[in-house]
Structure formats: structure tokens, C-alpha cells
PDB file of C-alpha atoms in Angstrom:
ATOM      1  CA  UNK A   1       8.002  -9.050  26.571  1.00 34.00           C
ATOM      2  CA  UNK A   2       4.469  -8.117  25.636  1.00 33.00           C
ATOM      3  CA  UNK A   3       4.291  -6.189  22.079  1.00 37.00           C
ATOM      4  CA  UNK A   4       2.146  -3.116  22.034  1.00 34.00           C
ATOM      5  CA  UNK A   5       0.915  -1.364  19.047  1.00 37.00           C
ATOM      6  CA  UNK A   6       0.271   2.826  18.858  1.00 35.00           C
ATOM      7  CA  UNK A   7      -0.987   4.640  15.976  1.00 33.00           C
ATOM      8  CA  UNK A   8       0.325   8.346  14.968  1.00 35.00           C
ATOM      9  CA  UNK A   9      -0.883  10.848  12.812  1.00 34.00           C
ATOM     10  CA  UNK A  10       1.297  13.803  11.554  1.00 34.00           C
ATOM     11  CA  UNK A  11      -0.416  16.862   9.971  1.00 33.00           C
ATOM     12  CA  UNK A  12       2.044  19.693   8.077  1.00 34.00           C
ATOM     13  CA  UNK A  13       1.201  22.752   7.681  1.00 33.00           C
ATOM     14  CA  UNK A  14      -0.328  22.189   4.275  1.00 33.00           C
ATOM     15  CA  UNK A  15      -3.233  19.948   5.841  1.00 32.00           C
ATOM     16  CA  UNK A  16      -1.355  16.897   4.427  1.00 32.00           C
ATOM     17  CA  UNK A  17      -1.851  13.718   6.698  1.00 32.00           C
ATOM     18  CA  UNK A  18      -0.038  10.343   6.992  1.00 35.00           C
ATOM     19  CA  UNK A  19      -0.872   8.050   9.294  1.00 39.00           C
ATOM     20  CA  UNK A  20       0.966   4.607  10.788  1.00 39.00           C
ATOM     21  CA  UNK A  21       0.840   2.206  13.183  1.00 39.00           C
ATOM     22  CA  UNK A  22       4.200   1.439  15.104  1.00 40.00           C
ATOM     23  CA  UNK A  23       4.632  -1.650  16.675  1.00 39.00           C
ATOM     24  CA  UNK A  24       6.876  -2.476  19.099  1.00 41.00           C
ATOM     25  CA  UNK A  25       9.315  -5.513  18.266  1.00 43.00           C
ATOM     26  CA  UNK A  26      12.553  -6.594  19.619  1.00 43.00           C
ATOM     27  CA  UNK A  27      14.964  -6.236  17.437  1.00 44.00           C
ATOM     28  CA  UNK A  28      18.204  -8.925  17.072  1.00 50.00           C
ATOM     29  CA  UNK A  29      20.375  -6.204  17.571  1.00 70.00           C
ATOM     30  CA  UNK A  30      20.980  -3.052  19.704  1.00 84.00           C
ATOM     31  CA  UNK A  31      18.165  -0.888  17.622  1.00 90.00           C
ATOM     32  CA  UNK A  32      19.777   1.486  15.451  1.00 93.00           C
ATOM     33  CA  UNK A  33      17.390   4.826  15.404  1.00 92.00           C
ATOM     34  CA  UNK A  34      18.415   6.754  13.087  1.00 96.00           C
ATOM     35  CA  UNK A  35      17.964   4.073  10.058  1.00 97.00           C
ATOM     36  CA  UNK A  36      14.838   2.344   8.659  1.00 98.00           C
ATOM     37  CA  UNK A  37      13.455   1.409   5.128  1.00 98.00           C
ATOM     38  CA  UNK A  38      10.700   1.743   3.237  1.00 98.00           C
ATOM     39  CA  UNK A  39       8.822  -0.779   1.335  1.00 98.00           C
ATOM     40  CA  UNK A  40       6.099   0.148  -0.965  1.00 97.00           C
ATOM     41  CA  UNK A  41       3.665  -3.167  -1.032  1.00 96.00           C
ATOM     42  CA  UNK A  42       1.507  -3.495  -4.618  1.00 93.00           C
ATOM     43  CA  UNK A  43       4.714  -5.730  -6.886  1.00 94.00           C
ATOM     44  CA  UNK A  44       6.961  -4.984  -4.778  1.00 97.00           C
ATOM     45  CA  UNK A  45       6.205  -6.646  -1.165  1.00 97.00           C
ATOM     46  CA  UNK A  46       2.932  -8.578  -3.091  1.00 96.00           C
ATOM     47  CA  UNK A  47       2.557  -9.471  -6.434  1.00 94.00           C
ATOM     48  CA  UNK A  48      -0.295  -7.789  -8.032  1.00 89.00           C
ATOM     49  CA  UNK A  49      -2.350  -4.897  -5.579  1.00 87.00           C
ATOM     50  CA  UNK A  50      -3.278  -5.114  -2.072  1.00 90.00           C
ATOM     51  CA  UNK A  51      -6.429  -3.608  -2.690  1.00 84.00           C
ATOM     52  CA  UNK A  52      -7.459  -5.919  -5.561  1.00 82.00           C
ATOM     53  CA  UNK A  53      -7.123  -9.283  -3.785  1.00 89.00           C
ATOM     54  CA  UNK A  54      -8.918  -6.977  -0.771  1.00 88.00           C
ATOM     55  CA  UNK A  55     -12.124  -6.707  -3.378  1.00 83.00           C
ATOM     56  CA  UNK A  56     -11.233 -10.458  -4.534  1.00 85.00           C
ATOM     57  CA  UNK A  57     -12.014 -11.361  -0.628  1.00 89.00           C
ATOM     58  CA  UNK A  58     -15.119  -9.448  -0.459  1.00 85.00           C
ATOM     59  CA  UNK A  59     -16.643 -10.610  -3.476  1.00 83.00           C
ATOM     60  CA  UNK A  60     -15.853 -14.293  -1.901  1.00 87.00           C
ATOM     61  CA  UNK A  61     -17.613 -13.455   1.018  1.00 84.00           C
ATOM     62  CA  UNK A  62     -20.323 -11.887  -1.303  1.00 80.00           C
ATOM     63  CA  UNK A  63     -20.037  -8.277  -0.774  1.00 74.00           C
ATOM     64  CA  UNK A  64     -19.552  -7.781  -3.972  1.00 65.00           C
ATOM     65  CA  UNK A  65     -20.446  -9.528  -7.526  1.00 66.00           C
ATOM     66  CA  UNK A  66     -18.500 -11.343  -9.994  1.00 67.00           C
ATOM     67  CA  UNK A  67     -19.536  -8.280 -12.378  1.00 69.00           C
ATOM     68  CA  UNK A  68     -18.262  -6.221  -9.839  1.00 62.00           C
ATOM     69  CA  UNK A  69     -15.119  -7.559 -10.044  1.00 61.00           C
ATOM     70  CA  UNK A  70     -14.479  -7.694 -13.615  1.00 66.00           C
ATOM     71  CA  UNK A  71     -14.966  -4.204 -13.799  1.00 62.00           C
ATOM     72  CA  UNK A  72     -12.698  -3.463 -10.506  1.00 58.00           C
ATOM     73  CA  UNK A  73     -10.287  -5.405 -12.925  1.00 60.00           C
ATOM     74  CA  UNK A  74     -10.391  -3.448 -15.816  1.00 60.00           C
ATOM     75  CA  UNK A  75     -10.504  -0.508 -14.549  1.00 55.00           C
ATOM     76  CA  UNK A  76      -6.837  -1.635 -12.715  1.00 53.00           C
ATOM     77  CA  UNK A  77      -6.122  -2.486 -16.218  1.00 55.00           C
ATOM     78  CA  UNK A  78      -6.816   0.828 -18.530  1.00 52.00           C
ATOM     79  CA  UNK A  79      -5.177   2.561 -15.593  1.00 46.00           C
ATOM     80  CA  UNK A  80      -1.828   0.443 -16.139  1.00 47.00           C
ATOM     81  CA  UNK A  81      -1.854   0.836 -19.988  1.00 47.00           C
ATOM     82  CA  UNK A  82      -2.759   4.164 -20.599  1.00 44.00           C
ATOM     83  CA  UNK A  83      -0.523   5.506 -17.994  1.00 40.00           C
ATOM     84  CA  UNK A  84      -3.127   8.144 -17.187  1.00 43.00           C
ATOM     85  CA  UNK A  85      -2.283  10.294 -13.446  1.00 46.00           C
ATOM     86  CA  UNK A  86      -3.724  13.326 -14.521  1.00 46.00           C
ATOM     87  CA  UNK A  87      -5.203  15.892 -11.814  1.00 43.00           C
ATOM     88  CA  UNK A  88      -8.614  14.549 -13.389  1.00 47.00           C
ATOM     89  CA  UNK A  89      -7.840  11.332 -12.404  1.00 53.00           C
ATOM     90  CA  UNK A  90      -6.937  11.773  -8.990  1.00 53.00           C
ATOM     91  CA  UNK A  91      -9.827  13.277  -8.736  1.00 52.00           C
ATOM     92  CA  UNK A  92     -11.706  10.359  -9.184  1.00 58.00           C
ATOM     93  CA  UNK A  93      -9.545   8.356  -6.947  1.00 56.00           C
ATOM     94  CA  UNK A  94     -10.114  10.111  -4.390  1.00 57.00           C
ATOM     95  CA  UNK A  95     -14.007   9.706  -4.596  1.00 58.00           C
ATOM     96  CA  UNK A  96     -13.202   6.221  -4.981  1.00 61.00           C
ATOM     97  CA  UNK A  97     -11.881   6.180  -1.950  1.00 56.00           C
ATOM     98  CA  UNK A  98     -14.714   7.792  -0.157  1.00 59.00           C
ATOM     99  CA  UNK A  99     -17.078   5.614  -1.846  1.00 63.00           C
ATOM    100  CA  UNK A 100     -14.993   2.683  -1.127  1.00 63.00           C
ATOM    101  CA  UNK A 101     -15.163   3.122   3.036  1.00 70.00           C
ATOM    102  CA  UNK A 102     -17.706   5.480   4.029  1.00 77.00           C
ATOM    103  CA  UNK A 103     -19.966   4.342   6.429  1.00 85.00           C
ATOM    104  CA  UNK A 104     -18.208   1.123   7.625  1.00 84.00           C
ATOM    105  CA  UNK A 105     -16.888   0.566  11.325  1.00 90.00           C
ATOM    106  CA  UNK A 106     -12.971   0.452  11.007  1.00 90.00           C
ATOM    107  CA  UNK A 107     -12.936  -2.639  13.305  1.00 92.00           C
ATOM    108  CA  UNK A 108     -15.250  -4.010  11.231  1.00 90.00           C
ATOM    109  CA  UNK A 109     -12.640  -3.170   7.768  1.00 88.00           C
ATOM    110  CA  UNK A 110      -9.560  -4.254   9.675  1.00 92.00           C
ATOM    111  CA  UNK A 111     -11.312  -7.630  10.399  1.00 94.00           C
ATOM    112  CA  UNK A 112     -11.858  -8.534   6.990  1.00 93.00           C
ATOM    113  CA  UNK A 113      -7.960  -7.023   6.028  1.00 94.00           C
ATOM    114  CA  UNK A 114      -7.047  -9.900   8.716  1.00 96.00           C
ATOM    115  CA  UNK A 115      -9.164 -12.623   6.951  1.00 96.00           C
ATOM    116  CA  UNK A 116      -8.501 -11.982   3.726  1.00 96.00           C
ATOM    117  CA  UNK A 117      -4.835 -11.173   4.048  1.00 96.00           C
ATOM    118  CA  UNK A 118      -4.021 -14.526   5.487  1.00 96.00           C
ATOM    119  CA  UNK A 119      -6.348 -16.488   2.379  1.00 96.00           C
ATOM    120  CA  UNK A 120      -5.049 -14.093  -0.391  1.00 95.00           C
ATOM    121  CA  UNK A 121      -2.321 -11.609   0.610  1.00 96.00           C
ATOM    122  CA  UNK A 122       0.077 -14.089   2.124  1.00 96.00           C
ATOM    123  CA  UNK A 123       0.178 -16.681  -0.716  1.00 95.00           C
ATOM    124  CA  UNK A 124       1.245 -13.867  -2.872  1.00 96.00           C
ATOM    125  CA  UNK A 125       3.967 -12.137  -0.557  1.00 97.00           C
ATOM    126  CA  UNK A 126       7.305 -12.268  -2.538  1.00 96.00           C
ATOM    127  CA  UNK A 127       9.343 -13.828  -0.204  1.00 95.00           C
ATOM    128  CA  UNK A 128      12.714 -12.280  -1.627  1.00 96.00           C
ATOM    129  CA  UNK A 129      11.442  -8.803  -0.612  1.00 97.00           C
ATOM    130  CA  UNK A 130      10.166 -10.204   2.844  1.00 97.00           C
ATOM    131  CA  UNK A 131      13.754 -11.362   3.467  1.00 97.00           C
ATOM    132  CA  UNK A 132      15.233  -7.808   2.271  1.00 97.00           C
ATOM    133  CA  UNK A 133      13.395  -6.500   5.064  1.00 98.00           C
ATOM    134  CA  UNK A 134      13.725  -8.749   7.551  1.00 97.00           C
ATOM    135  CA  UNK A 135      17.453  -7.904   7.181  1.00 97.00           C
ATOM    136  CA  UNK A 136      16.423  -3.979   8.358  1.00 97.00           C
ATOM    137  CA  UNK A 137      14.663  -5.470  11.551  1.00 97.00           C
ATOM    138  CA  UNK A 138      17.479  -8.205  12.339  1.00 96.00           C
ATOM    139  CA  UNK A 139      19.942  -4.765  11.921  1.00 96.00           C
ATOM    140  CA  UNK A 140      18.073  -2.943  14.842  1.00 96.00           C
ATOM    141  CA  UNK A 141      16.561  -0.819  12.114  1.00 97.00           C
ATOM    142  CA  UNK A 142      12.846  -0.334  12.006  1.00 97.00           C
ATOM    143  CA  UNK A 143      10.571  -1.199   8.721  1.00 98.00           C
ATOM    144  CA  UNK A 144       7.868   0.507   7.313  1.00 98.00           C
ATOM    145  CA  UNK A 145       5.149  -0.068   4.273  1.00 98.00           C
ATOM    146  CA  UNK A 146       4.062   2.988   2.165  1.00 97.00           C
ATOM    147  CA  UNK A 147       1.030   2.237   0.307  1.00 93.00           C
ATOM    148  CA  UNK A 148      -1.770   4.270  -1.196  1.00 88.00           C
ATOM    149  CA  UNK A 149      -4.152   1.351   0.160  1.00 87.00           C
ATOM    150  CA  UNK A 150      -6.083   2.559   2.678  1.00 87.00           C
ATOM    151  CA  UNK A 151      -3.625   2.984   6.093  1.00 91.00           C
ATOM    152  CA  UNK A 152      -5.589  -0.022   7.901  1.00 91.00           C
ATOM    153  CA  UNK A 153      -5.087  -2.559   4.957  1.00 92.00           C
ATOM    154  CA  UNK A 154      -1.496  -1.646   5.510  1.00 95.00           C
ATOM    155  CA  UNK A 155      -1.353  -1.968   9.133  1.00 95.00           C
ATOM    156  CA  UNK A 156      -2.758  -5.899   8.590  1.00 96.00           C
ATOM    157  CA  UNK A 157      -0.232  -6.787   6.169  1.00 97.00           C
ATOM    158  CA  UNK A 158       2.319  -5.151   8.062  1.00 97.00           C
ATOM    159  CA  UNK A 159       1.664  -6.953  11.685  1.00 96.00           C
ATOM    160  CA  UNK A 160       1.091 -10.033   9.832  1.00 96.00           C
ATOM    161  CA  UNK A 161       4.669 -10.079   8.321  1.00 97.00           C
ATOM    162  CA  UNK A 162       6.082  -8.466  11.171  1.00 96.00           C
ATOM    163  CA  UNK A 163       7.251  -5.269  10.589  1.00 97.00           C
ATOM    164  CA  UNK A 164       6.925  -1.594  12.410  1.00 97.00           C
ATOM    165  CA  UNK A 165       4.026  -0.761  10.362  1.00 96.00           C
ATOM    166  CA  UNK A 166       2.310   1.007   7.633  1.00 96.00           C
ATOM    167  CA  UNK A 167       2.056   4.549   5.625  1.00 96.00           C
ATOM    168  CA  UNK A 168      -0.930   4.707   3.796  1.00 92.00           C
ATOM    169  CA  UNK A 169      -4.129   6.500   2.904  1.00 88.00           C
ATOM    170  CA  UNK A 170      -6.161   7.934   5.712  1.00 89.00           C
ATOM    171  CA  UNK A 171     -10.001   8.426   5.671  1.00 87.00           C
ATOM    172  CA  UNK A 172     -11.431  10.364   8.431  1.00 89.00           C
ATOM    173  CA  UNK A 173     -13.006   8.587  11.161  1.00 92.00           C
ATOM    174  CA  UNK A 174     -16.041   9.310  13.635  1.00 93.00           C
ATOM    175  CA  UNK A 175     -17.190   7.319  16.262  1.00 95.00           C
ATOM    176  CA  UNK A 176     -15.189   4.300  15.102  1.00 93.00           C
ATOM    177  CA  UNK A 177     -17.030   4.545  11.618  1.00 93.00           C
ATOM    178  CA  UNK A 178     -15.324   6.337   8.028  1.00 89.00           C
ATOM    179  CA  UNK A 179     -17.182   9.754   7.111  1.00 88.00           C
ATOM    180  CA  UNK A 180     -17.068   9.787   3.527  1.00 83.00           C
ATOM    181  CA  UNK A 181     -13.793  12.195   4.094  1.00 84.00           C
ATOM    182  CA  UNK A 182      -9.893  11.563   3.603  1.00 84.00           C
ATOM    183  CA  UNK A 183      -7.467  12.850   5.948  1.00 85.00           C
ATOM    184  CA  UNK A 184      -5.403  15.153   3.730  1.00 81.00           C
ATOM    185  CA  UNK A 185      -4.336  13.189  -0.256  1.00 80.00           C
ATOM    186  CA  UNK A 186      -4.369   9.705  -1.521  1.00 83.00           C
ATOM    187  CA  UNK A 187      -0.460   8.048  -0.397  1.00 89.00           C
ATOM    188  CA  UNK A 188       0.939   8.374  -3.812  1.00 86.00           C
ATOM    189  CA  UNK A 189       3.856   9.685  -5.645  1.00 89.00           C
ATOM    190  CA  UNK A 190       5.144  12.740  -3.640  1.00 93.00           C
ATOM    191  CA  UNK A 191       2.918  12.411  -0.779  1.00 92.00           C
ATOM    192  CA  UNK A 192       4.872   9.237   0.208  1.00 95.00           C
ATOM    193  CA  UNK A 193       7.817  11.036   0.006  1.00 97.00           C
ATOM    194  CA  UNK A 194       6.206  13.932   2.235  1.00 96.00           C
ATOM    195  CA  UNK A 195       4.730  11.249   4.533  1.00 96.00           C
ATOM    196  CA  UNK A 196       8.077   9.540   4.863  1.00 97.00           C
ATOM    197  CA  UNK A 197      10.059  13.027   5.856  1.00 97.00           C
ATOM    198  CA  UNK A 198       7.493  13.729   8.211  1.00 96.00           C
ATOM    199  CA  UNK A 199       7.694  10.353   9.905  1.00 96.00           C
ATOM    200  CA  UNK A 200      11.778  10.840  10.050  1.00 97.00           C
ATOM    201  CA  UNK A 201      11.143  14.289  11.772  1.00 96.00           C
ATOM    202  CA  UNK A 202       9.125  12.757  14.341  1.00 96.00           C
ATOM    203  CA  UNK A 203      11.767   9.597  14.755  1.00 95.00           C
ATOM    204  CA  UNK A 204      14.775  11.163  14.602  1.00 96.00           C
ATOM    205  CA  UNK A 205      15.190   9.191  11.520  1.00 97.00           C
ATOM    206  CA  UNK A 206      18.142  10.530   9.194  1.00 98.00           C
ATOM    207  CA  UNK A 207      17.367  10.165   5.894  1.00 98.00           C
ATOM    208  CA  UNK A 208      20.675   9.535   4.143  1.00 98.00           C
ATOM    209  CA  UNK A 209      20.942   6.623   6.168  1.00 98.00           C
ATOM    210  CA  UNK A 210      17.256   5.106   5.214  1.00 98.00           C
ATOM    211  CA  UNK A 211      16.478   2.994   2.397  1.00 98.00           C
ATOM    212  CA  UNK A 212      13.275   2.914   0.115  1.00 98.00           C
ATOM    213  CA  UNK A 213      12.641  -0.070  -2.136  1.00 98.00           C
ATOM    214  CA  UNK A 214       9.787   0.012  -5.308  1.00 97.00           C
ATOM    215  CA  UNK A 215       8.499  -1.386  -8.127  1.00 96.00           C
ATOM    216  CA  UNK A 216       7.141   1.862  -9.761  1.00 93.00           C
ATOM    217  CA  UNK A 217       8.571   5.489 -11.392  1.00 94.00           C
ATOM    218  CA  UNK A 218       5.660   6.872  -9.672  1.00 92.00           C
ATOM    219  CA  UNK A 219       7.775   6.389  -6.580  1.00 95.00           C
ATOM    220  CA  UNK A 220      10.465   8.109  -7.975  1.00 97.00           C
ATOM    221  CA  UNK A 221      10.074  11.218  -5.042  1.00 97.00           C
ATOM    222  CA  UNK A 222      10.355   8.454  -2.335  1.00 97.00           C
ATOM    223  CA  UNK A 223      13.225   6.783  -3.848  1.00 98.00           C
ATOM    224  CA  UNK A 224      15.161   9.868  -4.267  1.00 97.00           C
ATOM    225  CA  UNK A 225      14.167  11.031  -0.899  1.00 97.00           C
ATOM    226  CA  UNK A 226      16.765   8.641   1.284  1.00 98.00           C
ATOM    227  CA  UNK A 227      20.330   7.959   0.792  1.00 98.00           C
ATOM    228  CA  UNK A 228      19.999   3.976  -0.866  1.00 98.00           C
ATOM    229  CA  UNK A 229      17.370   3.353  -3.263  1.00 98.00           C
ATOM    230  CA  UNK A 230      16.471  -0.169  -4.429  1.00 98.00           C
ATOM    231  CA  UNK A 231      14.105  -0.969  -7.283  1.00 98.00           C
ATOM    232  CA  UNK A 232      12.083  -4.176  -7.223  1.00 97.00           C
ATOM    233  CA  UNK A 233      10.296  -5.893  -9.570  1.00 96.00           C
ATOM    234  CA  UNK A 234      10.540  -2.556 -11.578  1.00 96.00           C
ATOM    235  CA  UNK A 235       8.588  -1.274 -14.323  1.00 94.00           C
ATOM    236  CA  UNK A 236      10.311  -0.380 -17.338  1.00 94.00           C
ATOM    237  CA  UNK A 237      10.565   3.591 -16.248  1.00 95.00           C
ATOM    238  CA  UNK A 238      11.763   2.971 -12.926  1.00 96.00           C
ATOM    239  CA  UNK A 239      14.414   0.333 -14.324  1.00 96.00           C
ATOM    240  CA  UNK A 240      16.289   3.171 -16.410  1.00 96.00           C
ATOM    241  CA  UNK A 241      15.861   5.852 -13.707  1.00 97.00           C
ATOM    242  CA  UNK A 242      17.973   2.795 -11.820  1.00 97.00           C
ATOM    243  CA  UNK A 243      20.248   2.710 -14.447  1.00 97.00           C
ATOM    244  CA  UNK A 244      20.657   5.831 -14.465  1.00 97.00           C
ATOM    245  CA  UNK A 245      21.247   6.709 -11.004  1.00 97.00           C
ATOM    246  CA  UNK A 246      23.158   3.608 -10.200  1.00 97.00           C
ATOM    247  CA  UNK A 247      20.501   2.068  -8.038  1.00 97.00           C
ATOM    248  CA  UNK A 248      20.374  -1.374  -6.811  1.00 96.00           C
ATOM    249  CA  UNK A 249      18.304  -3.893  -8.909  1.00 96.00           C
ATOM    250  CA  UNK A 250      16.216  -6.764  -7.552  1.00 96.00           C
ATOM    251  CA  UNK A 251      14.138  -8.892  -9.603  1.00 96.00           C
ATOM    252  CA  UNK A 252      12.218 -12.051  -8.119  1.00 95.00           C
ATOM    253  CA  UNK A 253       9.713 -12.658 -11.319  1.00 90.00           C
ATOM    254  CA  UNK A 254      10.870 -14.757 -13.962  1.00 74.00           C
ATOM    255  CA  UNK A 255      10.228 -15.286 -17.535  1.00 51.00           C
ATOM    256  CA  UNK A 256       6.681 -15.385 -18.601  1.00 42.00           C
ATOM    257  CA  UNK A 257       5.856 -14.673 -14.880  1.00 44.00           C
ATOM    258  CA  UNK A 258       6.913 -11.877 -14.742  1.00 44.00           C
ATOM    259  CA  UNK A 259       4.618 -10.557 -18.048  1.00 42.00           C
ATOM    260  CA  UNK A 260       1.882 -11.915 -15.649  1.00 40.00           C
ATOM    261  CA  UNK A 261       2.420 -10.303 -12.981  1.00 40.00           C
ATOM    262  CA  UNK A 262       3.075  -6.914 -14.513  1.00 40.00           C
ATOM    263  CA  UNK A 263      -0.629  -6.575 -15.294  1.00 37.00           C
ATOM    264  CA  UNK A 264      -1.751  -6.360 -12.236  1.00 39.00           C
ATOM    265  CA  UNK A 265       0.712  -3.816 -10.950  1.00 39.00           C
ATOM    266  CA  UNK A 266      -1.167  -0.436 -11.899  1.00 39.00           C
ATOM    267  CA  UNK A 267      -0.347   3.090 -10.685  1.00 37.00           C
ATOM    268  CA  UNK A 268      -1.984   3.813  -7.437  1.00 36.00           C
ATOM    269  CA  UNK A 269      -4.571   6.011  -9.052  1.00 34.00           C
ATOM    270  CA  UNK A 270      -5.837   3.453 -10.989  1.00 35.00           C
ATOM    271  CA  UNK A 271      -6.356   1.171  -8.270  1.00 36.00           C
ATOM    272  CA  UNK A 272      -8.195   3.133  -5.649  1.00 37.00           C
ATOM    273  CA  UNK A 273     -10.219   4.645  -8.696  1.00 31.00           C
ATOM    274  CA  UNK A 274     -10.768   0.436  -9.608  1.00 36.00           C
ATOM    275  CA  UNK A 275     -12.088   0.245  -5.968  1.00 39.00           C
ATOM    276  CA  UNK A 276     -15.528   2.837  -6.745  1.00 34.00           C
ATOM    277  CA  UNK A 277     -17.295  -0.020  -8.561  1.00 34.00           C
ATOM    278  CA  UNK A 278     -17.113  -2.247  -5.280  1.00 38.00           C
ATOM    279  CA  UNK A 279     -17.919   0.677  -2.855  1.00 42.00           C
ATOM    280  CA  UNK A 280     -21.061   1.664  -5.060  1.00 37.00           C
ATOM    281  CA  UNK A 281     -22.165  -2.519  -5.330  1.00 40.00           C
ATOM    282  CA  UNK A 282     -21.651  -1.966  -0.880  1.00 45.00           C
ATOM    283  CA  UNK A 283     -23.270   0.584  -1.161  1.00 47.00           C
ATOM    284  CA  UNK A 284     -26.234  -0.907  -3.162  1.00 45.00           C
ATOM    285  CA  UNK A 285     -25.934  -3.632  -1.012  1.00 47.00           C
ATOM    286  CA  UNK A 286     -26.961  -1.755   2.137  1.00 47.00           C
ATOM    287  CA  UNK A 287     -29.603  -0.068   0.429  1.00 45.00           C
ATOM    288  CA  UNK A 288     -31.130  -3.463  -0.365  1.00 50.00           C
ATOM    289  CA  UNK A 289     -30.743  -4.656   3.375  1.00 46.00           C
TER     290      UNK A 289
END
């Protein structure tokens, strides 16, 4: 059976937009459609951020400098420590995001995703979580990633490891090239949990029955949003909100490992905001050319 891909978009009546890409896969059992999960990807389906190791790939392929980098890195960094999601904040991440895409092609973006996922992303794929969801798909249920990468990023990682497909942030698109503009807000904290009750309106998805898995408190909205929540890899807020509620706990970092690997995980501000340095060195870059 051939597999086809389609990709949606959902508007509410706010102007709020999530986009995904479905794609078609035959499940080991009868499907069950009115169940799916939801896997956020930065420490909890990867370790460390999507969108870091996408800027590591760039600067390999000399898009970017070594400077660059650094300062992408940091920036992740101060984000993580100081803890700081103010409305100033997302402010910036959201012209981080615009400076991060506009004016390249998006076949030219999802190209690179596909190189640089299989040399960077893969390696770092926690297999426990992979295996969690493979258990949705072999269950008939269908799988989805909720990132505030930008939506194509997630649709790559999401093909690659096989599952339905990807919630993430969407930039607005004209004749196959990014404006400058994002469809609606960045894919963090309540917008995934908007995103994800839109998506169950349009699939007849019942919530209760849905599961969400994280690493982060920011996710908190999504979590509480279905009937089973599951924390992964989780910080140390989101581990006594788990506690708390009785959630399920699943850990695959160990001892000093898992310091390591914390550092990297930053709130989803703090990464796209991480991501202006490289989209102003592009940008530079172009200029140059």
C-alpha cells in the first residue's frame, strides 16, 4: 500500500493557527480513532533541542559561524537558567522566528531538516520514548509531535521515525518561500494545548482517551488537557506537578547524564529567540552573495 502524506491547517476564531502533516500508515491493529498521543520532541523525544542541532547542521555546512553558534548556545542557556517567559520575551521569539526563515524556499528548509536530522537528530533520539510511541501506532492509535520548532522541522523528524506527524510553529508562506510572517503564535505552552483540541475536533479525537508525554512545566496546559499524562525526562517543576497529580514517570537519563543533558533542554522561548543570531549571520550571508 502506497503511503501518502497531507498537510492541514486549522484556524479558530482567535486567528490562532496549528499546522500538521498526517501521514498515512498502517497500523498493526484495527485503528482506534478516537485515541492518539502527544509527544513533545526537545528532552523528551531528543535529547537537547531540535532546533539547536538544526543550527549545529547549518553551521557544518557553513551557513553559519562557529561565533554564531556559541552565541545560539548561550542564548539557549540564559533562557534555561533564568527561567525568563515573559510577554517581552516572546516577543523576541517571535522575531526570531521571522528572522530565522524569511526569505528561504520551504523545500529548500525541509531538505536540510532531512540531512541534518539523519547526521544529528537521529543519534540523539531517546529510544525509550521512541518505543512509548511506537506502542500508540502498534495500538491502532495515531501519534503526533508538538513542538515550538518550526512545523516543517517537525514534519522531518516525524516521517523519519514514523509517526502521523507534527504540531509546530507555522510561518506564512508565499509562492513556496517564508514571508517574514507567522501563522498565528509560537507552539508553546497553551497554544499546544489549543493546537491539540483543535486537531481532536477535526479527528474526532476524544480527549480523555489521548495521552500527552513531556519533559517541561511549560507543558503543563497540554498535559492537563487529555485524560493520561506522562512526564519524561522531567524538569524539576514538572516532576512535582507529577507527583502531585499522580502522573506517570519516565526517566531514560542517568546519573551525570542526565545533568548534561538538562542544559540543553531550555523553554521554547529561549530557543527560537537562540535561533535570531543564525537567521541575522543568513541573512548577512545573502547580503554578501
Amino acid at each position: 500500500m502506497a503511503r501518502s502524506r497531507k498537510v492541514t491547517v486549522s484556524t479558530d476564531a482567535a486567528g490562532h493557527t496549528a499546522g500538521w502533516a498526517e501521514t498515512d500508515l498502517a497500523p498493526a491493529t484495527a485503528p482506534d480513532s478516537t485515541a492518539a498521543a502527544f509527544f513533545d520532541v526537545d528532552n523528551t523525544m531528543m535529547q537537547g533541542a531540535s532546533i539547536y542541532w538544526f543550527a549545529r547542521g547549518l553551521a557544518s555546512r557553513n551557513y553559519v559561524t562557529t561565533a554564531d553558534l556559541a552565541r545560539f548556545a548561550w542564548q539557549q542557556l540564559r533562557f534555561r537558567l533564568m527561567a525568563r517567559e515573559h510577554a517581552g520575551d516572546m516577543s523576541l521569539a517571535k522575531e526570531a522566528a521571522l528572522a530565522f526563515v524569511q526569505g528561504w524556499r520551504v523545500d529548500d528548509v525541509e531538505h536540510l531538516a532531512e540531512e541534518i536530522f539523519d547526521e544529528m537528530m537521529a543519534p540523539r533520539i531517546w529510544a525509550g520514548t521512541h518505543q512509548l510511541a511506537q506502542r500508540h501506532l502498534a495500538a491502532g492509535q495515531r501519534v503526533w509531535l508538538v513542538s515550538a520548532a518550526p512545523v516543517e522541522i517537525g514534519r522531518v523528524i516525524a516521517a523519519r521515525l514514523g509517526l502521523t506527524g507534527a504540531i509546530g510553529t507555522v510561518a506564512e508562506v508565499r509562492d513556496g518561500a517564508y514571508t517574514g510572517r507567522l501563522v498565528g503564535d509560537l507552539m508553546h505552552g497553551p497554544a499546544k494545548a489549543e493546537a491539540v483540541s483543535q486537531l481532536a475536533a477535526v479527528e474526532g479525537l476524544d480527549l480523555v482517551r489521548c495521552a500527552a508525554y513531556s519533559d517541561s512545566a511549560n507543558d503543563l496546559p497540554l498535559l492537563s488537557a487529555v485524560g493520561r499524562a506522562v512526564a519524561v525526562n522531567p524538569d524539576g517543576a514538572l516532576l512535582r506537578q507529577a507527583r502531585q497529580h499522580g502522573w506517570e514517570v519516565r526517566d531514560f537519563r542517568t546519573g551525570r547524564r542526565a545533568v548534561k543533558i538538562a542544559v540543553p533542554s531550555t523553554a521554547a522561548a529561549g530557543l527560537v529567540v537562540g535561533a535570531v543570531t543564525a537567521g541575522l549571520a543568513l541573512q548577512r550571508r545573502r547580503r554578501a552573495g
